[in-house]
Short mmCIF file of C-alpha atoms in Angstrom, two decimals:
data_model
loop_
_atom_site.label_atom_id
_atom_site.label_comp_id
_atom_site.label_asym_id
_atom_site.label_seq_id
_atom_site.Cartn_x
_atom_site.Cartn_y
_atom_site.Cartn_z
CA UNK A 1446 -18.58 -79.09 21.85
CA UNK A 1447 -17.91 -78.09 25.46
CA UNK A 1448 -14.73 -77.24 27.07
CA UNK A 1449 -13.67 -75.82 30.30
CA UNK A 1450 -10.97 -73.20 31.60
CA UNK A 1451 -9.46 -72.08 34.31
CA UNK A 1452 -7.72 -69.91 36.53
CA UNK A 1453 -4.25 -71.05 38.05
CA UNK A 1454 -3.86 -69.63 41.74
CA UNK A 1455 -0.29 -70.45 42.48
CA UNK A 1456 0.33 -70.02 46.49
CA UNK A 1457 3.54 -70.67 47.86
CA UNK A 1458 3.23 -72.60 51.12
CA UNK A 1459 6.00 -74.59 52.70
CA UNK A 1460 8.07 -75.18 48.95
CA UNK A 1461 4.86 -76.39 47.48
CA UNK A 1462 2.47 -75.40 45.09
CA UNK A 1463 -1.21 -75.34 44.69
CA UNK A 1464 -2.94 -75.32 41.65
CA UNK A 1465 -6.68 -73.93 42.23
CA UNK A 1466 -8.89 -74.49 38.98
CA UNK A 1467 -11.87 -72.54 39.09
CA UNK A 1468 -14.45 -73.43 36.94
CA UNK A 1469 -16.21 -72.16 33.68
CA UNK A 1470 -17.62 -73.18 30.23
CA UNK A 1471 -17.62 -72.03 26.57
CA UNK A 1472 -20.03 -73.70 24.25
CA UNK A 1473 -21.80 -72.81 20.51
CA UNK A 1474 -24.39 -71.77 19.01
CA UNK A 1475 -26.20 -72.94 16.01
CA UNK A 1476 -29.20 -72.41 13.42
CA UNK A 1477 -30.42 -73.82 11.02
CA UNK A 1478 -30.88 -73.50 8.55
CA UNK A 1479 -28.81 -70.55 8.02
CA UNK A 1480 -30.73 -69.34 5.14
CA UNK A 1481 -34.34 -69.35 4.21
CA UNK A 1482 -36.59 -68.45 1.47
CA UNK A 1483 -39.79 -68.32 1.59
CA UNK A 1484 -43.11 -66.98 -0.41
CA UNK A 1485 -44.85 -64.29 1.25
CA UNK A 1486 -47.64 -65.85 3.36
CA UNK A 1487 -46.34 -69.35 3.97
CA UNK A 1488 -45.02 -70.66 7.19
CA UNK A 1489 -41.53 -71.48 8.02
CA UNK A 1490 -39.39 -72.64 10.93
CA UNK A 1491 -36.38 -71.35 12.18
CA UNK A 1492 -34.42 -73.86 14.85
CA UNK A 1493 -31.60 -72.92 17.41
CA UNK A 1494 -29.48 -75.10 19.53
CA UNK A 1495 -26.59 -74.50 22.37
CA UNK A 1496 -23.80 -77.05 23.48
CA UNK A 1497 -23.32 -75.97 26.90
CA UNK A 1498 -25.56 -77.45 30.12
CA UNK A 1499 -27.01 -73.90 31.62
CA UNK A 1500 -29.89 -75.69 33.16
CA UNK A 1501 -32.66 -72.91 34.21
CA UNK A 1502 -29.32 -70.37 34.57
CA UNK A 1503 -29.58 -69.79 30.44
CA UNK A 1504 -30.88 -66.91 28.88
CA UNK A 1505 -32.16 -67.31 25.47
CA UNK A 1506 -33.94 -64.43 23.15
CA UNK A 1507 -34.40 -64.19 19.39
CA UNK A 1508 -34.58 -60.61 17.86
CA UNK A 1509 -34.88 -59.41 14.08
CA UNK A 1510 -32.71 -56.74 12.21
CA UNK A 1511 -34.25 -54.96 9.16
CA UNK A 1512 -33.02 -54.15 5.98
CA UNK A 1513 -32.16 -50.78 7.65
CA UNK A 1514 -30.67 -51.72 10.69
CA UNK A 1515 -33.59 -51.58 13.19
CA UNK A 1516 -33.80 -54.22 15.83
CA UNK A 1517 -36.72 -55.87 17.42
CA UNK A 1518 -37.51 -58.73 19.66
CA UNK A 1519 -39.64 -62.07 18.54
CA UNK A 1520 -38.70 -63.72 21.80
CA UNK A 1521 -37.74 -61.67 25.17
CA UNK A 1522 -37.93 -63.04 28.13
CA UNK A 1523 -39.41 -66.60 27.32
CA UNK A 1524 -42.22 -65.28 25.79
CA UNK A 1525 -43.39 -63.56 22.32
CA UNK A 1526 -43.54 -60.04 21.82
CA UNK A 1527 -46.77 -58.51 20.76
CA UNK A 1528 -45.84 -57.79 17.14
CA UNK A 1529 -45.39 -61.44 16.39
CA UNK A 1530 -48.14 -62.93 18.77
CA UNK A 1531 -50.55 -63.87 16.71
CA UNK A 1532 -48.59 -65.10 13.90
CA UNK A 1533 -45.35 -66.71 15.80
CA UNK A 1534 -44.87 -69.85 18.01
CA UNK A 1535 -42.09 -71.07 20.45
CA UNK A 1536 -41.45 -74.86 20.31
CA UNK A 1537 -38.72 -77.34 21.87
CA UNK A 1538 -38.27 -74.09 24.02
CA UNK A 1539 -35.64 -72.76 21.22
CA UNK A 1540 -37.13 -72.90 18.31
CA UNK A 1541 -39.74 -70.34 16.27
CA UNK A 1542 -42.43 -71.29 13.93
CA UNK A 1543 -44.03 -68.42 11.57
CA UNK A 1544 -47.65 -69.31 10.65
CA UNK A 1545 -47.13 -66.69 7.77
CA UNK A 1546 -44.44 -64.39 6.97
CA UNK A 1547 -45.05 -60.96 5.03
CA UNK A 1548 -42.87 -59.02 3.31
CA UNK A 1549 -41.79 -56.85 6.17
CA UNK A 1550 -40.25 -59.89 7.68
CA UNK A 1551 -37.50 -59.44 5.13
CA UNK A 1552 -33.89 -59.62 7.41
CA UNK A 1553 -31.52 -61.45 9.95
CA UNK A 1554 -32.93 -63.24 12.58
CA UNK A 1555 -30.31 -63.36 15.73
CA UNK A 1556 -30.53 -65.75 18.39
CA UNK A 1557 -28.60 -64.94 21.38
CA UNK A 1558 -27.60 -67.32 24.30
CA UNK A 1559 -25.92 -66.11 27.44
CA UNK A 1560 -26.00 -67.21 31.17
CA UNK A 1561 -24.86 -65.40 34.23
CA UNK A 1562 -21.51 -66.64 34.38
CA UNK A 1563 -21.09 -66.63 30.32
CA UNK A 1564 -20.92 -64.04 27.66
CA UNK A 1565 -23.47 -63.87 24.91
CA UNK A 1566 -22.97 -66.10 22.11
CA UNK A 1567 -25.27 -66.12 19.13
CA UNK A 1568 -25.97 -67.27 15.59
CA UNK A 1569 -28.68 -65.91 12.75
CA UNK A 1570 -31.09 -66.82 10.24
CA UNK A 1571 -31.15 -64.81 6.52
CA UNK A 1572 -34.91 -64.79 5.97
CA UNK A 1573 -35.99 -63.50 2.41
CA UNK A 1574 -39.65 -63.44 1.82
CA UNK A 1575 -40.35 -63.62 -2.01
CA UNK A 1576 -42.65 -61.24 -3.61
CA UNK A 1577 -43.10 -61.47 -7.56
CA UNK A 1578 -43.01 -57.50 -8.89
CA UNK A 1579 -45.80 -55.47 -9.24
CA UNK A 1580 -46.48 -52.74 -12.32
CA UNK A 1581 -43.39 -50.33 -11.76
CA UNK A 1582 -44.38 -46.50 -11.32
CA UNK A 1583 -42.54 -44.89 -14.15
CA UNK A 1584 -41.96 -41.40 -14.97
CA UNK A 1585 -41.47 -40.56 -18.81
CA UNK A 1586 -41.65 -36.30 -19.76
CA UNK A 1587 -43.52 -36.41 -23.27
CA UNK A 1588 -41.93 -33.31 -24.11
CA UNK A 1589 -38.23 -32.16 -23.46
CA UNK A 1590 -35.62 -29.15 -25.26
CA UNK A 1591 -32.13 -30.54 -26.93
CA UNK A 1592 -29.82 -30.51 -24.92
CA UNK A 1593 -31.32 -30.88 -22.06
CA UNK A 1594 -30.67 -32.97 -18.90
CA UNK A 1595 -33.35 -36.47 -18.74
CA UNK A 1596 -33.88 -38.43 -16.22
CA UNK A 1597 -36.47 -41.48 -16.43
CA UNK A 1598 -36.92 -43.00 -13.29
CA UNK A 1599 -38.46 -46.92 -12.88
CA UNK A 1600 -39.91 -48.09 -9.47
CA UNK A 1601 -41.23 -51.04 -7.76
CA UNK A 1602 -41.58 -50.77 -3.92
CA UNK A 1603 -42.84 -54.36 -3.17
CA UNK A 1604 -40.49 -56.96 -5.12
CA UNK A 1605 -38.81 -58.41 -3.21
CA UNK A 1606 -35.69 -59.82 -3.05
CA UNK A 1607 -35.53 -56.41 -4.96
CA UNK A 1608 -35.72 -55.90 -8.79
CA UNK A 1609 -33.64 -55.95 -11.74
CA UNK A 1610 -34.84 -53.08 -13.75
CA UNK A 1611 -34.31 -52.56 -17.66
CA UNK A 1612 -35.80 -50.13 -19.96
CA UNK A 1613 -36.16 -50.43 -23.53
CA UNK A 1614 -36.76 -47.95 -26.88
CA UNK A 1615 -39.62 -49.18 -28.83
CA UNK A 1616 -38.92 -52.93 -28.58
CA UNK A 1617 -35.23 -52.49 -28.30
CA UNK A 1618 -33.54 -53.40 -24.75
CA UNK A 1619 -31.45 -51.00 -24.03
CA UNK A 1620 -27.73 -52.24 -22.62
CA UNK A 1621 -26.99 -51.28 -19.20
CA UNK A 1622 -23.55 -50.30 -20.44
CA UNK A 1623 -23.85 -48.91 -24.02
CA UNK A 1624 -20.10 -48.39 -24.54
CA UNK A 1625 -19.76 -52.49 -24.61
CA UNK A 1626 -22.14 -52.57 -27.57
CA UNK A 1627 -21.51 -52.01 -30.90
CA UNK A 1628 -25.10 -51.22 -31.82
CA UNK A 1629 -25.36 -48.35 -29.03
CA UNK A 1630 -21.75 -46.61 -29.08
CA UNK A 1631 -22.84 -43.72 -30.13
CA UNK A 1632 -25.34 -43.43 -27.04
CA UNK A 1633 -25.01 -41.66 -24.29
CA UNK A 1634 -27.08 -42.33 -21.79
CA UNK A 1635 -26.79 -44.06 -18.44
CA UNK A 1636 -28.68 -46.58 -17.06
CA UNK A 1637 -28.73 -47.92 -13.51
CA UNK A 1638 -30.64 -51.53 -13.48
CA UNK A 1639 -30.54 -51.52 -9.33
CA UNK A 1640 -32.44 -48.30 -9.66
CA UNK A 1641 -34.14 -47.97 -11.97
CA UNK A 1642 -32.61 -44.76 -13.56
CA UNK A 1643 -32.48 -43.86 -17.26
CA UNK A 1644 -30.68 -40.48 -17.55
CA UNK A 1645 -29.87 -38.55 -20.66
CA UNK A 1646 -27.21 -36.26 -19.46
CA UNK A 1647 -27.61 -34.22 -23.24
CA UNK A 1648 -30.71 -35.46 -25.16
CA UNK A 1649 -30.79 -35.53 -28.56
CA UNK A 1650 -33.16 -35.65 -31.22
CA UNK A 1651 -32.11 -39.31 -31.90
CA UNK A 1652 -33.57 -40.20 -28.15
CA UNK A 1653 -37.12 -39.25 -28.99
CA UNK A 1654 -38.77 -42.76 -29.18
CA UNK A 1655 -41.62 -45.06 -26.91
CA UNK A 1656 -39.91 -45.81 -23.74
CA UNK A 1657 -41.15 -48.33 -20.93
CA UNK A 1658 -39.40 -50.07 -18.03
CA UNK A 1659 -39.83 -53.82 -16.60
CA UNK A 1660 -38.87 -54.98 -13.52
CA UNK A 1661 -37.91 -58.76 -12.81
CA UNK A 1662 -36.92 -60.77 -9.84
CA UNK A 1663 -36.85 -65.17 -9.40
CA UNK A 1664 -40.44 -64.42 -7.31
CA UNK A 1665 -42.24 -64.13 -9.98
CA UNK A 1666 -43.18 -63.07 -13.77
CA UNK A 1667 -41.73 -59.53 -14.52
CA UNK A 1668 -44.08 -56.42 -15.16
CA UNK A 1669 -43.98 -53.90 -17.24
CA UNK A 1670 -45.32 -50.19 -17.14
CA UNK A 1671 -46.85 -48.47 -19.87
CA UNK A 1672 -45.43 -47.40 -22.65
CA UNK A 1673 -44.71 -43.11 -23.40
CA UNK A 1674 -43.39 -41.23 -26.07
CA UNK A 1675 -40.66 -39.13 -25.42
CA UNK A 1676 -40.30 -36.28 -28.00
CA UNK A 1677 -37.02 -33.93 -27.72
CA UNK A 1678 -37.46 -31.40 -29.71
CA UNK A 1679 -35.13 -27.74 -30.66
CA UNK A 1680 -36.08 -24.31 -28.76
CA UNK A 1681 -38.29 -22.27 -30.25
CA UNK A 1682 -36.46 -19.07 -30.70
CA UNK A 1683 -39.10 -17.50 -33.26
CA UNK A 1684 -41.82 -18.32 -30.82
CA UNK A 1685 -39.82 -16.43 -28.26
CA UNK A 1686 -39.04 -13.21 -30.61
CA UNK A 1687 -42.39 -13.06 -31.75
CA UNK A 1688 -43.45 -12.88 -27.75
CA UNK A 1689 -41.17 -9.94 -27.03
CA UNK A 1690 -42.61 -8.22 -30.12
CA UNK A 1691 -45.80 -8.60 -28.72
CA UNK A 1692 -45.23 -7.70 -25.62
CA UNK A 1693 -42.86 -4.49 -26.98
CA UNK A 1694 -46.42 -3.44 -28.84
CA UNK A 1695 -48.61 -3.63 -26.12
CA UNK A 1696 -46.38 -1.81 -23.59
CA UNK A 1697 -46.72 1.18 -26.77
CA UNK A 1698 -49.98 1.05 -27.04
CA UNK A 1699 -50.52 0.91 -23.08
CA UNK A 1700 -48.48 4.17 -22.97
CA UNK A 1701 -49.61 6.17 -26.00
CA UNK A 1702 -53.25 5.45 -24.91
CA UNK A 1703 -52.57 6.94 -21.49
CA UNK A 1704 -50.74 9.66 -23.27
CA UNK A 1705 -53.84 10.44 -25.00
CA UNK A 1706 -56.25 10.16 -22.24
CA UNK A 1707 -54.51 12.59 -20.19
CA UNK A 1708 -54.06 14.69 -23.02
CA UNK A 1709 -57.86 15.04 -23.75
CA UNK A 1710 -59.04 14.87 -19.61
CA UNK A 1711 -60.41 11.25 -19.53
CA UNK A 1712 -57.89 10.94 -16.22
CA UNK A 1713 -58.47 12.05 -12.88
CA UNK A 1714 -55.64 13.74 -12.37
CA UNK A 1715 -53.72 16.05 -15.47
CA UNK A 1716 -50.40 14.80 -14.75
CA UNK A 1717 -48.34 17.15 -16.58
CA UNK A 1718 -44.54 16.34 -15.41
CA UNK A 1719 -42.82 14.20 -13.10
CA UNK A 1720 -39.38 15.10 -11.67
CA UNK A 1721 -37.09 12.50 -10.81
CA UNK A 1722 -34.02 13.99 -9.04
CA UNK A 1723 -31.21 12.98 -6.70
CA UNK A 1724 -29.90 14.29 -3.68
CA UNK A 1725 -26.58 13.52 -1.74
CA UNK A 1726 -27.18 13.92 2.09
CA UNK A 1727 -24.25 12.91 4.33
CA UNK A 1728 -24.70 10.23 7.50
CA UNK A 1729 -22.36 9.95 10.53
CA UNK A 1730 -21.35 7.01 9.48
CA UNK A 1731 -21.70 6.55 5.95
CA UNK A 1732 -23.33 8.37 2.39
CA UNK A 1733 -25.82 6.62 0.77
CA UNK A 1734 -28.19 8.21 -2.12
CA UNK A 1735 -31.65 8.33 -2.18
CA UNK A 1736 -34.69 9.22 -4.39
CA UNK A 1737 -37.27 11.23 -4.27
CA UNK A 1738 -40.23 10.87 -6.84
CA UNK A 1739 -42.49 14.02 -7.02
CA UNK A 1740 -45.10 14.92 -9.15
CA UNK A 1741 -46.75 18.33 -10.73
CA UNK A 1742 -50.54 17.51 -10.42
CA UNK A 1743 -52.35 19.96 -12.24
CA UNK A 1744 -49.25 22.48 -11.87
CA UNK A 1745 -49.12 22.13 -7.95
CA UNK A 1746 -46.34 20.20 -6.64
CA UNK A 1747 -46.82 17.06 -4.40
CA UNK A 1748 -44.38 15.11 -3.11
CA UNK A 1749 -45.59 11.47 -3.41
CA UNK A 1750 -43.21 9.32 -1.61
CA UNK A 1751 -39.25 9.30 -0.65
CA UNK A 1752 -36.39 5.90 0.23
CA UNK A 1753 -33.01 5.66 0.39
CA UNK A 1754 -31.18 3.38 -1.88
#
């Protein structure tokens, strides 16, 4: 659809007007299709037309945006860039043609039309390359304390589009939201499915159980990772009393065994007293306390070492 406007120039001459129109064009821009999807290693096309008449005045580029916002050119200039050189085609002079697309292809493909005397116009392409899911990394602790904070975590960097994870217990699905199930209301875990997290914000002992996650997408058949036990079990307070007892004994029996060394002259040195004191000294701007460790060896006094607190 073309159309023109213009710019009235009124100029007062003699009681009559004059009407200059000075010339311009707006046009569109269109692709098709607007969406594609495509297996990862086929070929597609992508197509994009222009009303307006630029003759060799139009400018013309296609460039890609990434799932994370980066940009980069396919066409600049009339030509290919390297990236897509082996691999991408120009035909009808608008059009691309992918001899294989991968899965870092994913995106919006922009094509942008502008001419000296117009702004740029453009339109894009949704490209989604399907990849069926791989086996998910999964990360399941074998052993955790009541109580305790859990988190399960489910991932599969290559689906694509990306993944619907789930988890399940055994051979139990477990509900994304477990408060809308009668079977689960008493559960209270949380479980994001675009994710891949399973977090127990308090364990229980009712938790412990096989866990496993499996991803899906339409790409492909879903996968699964293996499956762990998860065992939640209480804190062993008698295993920790029975430590410090232990350790109580030993630091007795290091002592009274030095004790008796030095008492019968196995040691180098007969250490026979050691004086702790302390000792105020004043500053110029402040007081601070320090200590001074000395030591009686062999009744002659040493002083070993001195820092202020």
């Amino acid at each position: 659809m073309s159309a023109f406007w213009c710019m009235l120039n009124v100029i007062f001459f003699k009681y009559h007007f004059t009407f200059f129109c000075l010339g311009g064009s707006s046009f569109d821009v269109t692709t098709s299709p607007p969406t594609l999807r495509v297996k990862e290693n086929e070929g597609v096309d992508m197509s994009c037309s222009y009303t307006a008449d630029f003759g060799a005045d139009v400018r013309m580029e296609w460039r890609f945006v990434n799932s994370k916002g980066s940009t980069h050119y396919v066409l600049f200039d009339k030509k290919i860039t390297e990236p897509y050189a082996n691999r991408v085609n120009i035909f009808s002079s608008t059009n691309l043609r992918f001899s294989k697309v991968t899965r870092q292809d994913n995106g919006e493909y922009f094509c942008d039309v502008s001419s000296s005397s117009s702004p740029t116009k453009n339109s894009k392409v949704a490209l989604t390359v399907l990849v069926p899911p791989s086996v998910p990394k999964c990360g399941i602790p074998q052993t955790v304390t009541t109580n305790a904070y859990v988190a399960l975590t489910c991932h599969d960097p290559d689906s694509s589009p990306p993944p619907t994870y789930n988890w399940y217990k055994g051979t139990t699905l477990l509900p994304a939201d477990p408060s809308k199930n009668v079977a689960f209301k008493n559960a209270t875990y949380k479980l994001d499915s675009k994710t891949g997290m399973l977090v127990f914000p308090s364990v229980t002992k009712m938790d412990t159980g096989e866990y496993y996650c499996e991803v899906s997408n339409d790409a492909g058949p879903s996968q699964s990772c293996k499956s762990v036990k998860m065992e939640v079990r209480d804190i062993n307070t008698g295993g920790i009393v029975a430590g410090v007892i232990f350790g109580l004994l030993f630091l007795g029996l290091l002592i009274g065994g030095l004790w008796y060394a030095n008492k019968k002259g196995y040691l180098p040195y007969n250490v026979s007293k050691i004086h702790l004191y302390f000792k105020n000294k004043s500053f110029p701007q402040d007081e601070n306390e320090y200590i001074e460790f000395c030591c009686v060896l062999q009744g002659e006094f040493k002083q070993k070492s001195s820092f202020v607190v």
